[in-house]
Short mmCIF file of C-alpha atoms in Angstrom, two decimals:
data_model
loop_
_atom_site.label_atom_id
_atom_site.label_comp_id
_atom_site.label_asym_id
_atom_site.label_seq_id
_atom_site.Cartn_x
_atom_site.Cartn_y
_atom_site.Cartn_z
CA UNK A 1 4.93 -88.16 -2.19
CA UNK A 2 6.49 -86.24 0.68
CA UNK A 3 7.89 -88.84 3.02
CA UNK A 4 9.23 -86.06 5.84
CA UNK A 5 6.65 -83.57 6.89
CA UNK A 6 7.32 -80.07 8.16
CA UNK A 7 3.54 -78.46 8.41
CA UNK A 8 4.26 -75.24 9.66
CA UNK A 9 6.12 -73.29 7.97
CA UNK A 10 6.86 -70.66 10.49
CA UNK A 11 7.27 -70.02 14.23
CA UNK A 12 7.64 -66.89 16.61
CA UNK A 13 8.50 -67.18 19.83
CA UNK A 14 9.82 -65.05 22.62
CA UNK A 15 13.35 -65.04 23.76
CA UNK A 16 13.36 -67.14 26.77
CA UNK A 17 10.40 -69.25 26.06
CA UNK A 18 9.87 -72.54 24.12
CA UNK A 19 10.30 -73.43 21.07
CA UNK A 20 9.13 -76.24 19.50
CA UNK A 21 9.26 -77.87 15.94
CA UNK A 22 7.40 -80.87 14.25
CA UNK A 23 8.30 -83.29 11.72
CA UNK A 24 6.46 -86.22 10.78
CA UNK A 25 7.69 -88.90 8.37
CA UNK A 26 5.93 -91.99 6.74
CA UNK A 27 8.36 -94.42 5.62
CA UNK A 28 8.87 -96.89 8.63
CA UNK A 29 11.79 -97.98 7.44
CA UNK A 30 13.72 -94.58 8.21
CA UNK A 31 15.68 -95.36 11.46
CA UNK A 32 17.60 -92.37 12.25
CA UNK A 33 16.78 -88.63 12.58
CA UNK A 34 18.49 -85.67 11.92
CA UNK A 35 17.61 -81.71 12.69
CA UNK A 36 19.73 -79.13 10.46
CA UNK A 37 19.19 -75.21 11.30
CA UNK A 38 20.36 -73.00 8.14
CA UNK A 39 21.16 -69.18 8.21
CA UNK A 40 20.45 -66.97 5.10
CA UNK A 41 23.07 -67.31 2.62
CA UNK A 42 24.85 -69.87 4.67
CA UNK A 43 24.60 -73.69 4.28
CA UNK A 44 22.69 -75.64 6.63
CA UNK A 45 24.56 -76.95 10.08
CA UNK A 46 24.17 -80.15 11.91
CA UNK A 47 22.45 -79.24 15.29
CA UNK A 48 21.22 -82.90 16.72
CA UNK A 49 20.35 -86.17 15.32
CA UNK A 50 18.55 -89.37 17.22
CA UNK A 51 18.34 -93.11 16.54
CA UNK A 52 14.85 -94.75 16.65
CA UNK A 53 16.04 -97.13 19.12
CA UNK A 54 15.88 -93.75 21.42
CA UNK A 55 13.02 -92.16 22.19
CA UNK A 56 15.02 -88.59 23.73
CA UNK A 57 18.46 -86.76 22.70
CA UNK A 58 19.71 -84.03 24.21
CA UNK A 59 22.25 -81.67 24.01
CA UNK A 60 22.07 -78.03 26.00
CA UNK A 61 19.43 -76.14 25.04
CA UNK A 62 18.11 -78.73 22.29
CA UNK A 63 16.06 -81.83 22.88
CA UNK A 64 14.42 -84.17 20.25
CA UNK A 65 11.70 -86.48 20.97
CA UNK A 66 10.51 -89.61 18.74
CA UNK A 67 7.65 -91.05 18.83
CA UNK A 68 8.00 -93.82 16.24
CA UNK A 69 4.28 -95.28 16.56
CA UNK A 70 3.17 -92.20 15.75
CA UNK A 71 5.88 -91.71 12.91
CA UNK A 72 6.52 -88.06 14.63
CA UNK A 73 9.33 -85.89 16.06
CA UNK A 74 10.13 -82.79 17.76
CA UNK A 75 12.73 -80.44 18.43
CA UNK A 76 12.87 -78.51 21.71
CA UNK A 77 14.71 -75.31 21.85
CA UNK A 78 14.72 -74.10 25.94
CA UNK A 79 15.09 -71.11 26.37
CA UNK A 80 15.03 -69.58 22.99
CA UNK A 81 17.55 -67.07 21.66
CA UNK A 82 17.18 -64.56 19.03
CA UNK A 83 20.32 -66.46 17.86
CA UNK A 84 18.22 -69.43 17.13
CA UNK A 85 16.11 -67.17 14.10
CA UNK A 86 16.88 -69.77 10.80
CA UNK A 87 15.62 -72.16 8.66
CA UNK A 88 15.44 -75.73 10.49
CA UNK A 89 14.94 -78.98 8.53
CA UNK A 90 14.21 -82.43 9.41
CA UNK A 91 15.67 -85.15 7.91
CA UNK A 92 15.37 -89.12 7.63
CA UNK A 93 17.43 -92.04 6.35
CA UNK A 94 16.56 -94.84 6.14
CA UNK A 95 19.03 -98.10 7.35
CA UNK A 96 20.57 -98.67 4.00
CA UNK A 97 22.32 -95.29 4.81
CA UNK A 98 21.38 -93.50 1.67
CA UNK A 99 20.87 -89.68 0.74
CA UNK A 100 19.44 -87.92 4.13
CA UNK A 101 15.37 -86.53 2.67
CA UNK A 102 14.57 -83.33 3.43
CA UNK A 103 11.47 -81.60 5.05
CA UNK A 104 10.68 -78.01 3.60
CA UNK A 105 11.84 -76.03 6.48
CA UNK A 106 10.43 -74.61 9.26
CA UNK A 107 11.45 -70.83 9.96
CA UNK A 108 11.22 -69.85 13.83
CA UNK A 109 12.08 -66.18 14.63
CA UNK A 110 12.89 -65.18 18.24
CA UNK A 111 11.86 -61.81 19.18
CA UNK A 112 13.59 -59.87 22.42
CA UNK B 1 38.94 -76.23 10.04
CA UNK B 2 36.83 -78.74 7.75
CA UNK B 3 35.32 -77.95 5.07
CA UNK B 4 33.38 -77.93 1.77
CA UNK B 5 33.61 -75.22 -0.46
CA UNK B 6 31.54 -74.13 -3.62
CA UNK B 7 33.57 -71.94 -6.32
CA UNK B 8 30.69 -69.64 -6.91
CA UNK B 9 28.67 -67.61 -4.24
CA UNK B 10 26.61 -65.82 -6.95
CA UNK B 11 25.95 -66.82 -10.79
CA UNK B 12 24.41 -65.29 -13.55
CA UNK B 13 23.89 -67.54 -16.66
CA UNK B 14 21.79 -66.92 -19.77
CA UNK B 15 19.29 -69.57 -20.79
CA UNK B 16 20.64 -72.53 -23.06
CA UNK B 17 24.27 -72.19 -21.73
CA UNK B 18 26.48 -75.33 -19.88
CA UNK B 19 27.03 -74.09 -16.35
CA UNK B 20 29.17 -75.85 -13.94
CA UNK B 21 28.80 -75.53 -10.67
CA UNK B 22 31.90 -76.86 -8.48
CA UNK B 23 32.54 -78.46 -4.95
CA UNK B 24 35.70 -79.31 -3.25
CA UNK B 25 35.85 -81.20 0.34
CA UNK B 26 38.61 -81.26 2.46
CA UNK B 27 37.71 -84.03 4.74
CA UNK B 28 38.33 -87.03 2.92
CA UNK B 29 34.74 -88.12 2.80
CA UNK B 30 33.28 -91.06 0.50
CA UNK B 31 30.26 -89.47 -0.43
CA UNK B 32 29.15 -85.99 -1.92
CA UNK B 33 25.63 -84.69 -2.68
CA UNK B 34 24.03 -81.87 -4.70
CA UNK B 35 20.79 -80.36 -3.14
CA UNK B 36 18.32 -77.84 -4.07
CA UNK B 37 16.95 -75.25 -2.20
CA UNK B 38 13.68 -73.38 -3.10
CA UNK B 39 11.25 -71.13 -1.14
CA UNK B 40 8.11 -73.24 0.05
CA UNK B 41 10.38 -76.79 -0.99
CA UNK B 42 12.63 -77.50 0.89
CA UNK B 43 16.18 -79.64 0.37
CA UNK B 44 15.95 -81.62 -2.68
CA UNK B 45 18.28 -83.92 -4.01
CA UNK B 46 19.58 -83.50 -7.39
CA UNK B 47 22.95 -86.27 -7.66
CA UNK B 48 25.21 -88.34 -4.98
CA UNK B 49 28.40 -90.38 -5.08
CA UNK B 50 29.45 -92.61 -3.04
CA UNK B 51 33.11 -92.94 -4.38
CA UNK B 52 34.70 -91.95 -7.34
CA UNK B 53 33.22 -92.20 -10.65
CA UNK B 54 30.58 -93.70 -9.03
CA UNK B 55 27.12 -91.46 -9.10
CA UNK B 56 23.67 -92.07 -8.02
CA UNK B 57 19.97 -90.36 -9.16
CA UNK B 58 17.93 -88.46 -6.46
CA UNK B 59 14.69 -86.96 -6.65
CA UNK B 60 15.17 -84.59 -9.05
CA UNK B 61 17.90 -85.43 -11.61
CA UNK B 62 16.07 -83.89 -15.10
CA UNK B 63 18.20 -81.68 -16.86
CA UNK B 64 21.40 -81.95 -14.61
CA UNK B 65 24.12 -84.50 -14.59
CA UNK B 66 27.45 -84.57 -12.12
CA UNK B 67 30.91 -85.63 -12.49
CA UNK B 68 33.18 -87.31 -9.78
CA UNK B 69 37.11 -87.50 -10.98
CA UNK B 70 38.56 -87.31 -8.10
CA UNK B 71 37.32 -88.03 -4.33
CA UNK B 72 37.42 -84.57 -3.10
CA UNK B 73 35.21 -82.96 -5.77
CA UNK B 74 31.93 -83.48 -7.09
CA UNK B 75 30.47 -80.94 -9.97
CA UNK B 76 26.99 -80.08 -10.99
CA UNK B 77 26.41 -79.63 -14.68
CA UNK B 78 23.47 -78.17 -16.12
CA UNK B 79 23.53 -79.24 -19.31
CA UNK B 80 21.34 -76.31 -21.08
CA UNK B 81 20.12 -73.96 -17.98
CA UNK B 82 16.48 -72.95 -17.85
CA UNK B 83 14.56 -70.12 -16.30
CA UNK B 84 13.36 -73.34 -13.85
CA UNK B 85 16.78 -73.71 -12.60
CA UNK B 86 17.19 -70.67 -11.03
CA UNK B 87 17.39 -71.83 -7.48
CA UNK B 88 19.72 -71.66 -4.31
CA UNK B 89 22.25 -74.96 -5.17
CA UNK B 90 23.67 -76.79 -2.10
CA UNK B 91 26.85 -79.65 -2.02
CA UNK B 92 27.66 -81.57 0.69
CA UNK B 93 29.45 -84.50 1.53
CA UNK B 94 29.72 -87.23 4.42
CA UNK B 95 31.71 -90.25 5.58
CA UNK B 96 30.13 -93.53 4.61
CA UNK B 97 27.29 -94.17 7.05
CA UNK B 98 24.50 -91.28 7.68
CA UNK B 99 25.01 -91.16 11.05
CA UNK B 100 27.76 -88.83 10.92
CA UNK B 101 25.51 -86.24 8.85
CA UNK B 102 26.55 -84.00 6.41
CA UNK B 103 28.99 -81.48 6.42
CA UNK B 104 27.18 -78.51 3.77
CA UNK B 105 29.20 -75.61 1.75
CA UNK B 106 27.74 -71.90 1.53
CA UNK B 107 25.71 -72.64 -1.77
CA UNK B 108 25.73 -71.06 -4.53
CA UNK B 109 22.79 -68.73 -5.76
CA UNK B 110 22.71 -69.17 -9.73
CA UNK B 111 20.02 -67.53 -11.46
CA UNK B 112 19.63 -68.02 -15.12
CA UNK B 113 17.88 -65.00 -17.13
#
């Protein structure tokens, strides 16, 4: 049973517009939220993370918005960058601060 | 700079055969992780540790087991590889407390023929 969500996996956008990523989870007891953006061959980087006492995070070009009664979150990308073309995974833990769980991905590409 | 390093980029292994796959840290963290990656799956976890000699089951622990010796590195070991295992392998390792996230290596791509 897939407790984080990614549903779509795949995204194009123009450079300079929008992007935006989902993630959904089901276990309520998850209580903090991380986004991880991974290049080909590369391992996967940290890019922001929020608490669900928090509702908003945001650092430069990336916000992430929780919604926890709808168990859903989102990652903002303003303005996109062809730079930004990877691999970007949710992930949950819950508050006995175990192993992060994974979404499958969501790959955005950024055209010019 | 910090960091967590795999020994292997690529592997080749032939079916039945022990492979190891290694992972050293350099930050001093508690705990270390080994992940999956596979088209259309996502991040999967295989094995943590929280400290030494200390290990932990994930999701998908069949037909792998780890070893922790010492605090900085954490192996993989497929015990006999299988076709199945062919897959993109991921370590990565944290201080105690998810908040901090993890810090991931490069992977290694092992693909067993």
């Amino acid at each position: 049973d897939q407790q984080v969500k990614q549903n779509s996996p795949s995204l194009s956008v123009q450079e300079g517009r929008i992007s935006i990523l989902n993630c959904d989870y089901t276990n309520s007891m998850f209580d903090y939220f991380l986004w991880y953006k991974k290049y080909p061959a590369e391992g996967p980087t940290f890019l922001i993370s929020i608490s669900s006492i928090k509702d908003k995070n945001e650092d430069g070009r990336f916000t992430v918005f929780l919604n926890k009664s709808a168990k859903h979150l989102s990652l903002h990308i303003v303005p996109s960058q062809p730079g930004d073309s990877a691999v970007y995974f949710c992930a949950a833990s819950d508050q006995a601060g175990t192993a992060l769980i994974f979404g499958k991905g969501t790959t955005l590409s950024v055209s010019s | 700079d910090v960091k967590v390093t795999q020994s292997s980029r690529y592997l080749v292994k032939r079916t039945g055969e022990k492979v190891f796959l290694e992972c050293v840290q350099d930050m001093d963290h508690e705990n270390m992780f080994w992940y999956r990656q596979d088209p259309g799956l996502g991040l999967r976890l295989i094995y943590f540790s929280y400290d030494v000699k200390m290990k932990e089951k994930g999701d998908i622990p069949e037909g792998y087991s780890v070893s922790r010796e010492k605090k900085e590195r954490f192996s993989l070991i497929l015990e006999s590889a299988s076709t199945n295992q062919t897959s993109m392998y991921l370590c990565a390792s944290s201080l105690v407390g998810i908040y901090y996230g993890y810090t991931f290596g490069s992977g290694t791509r092992l693909t067993v023929v």
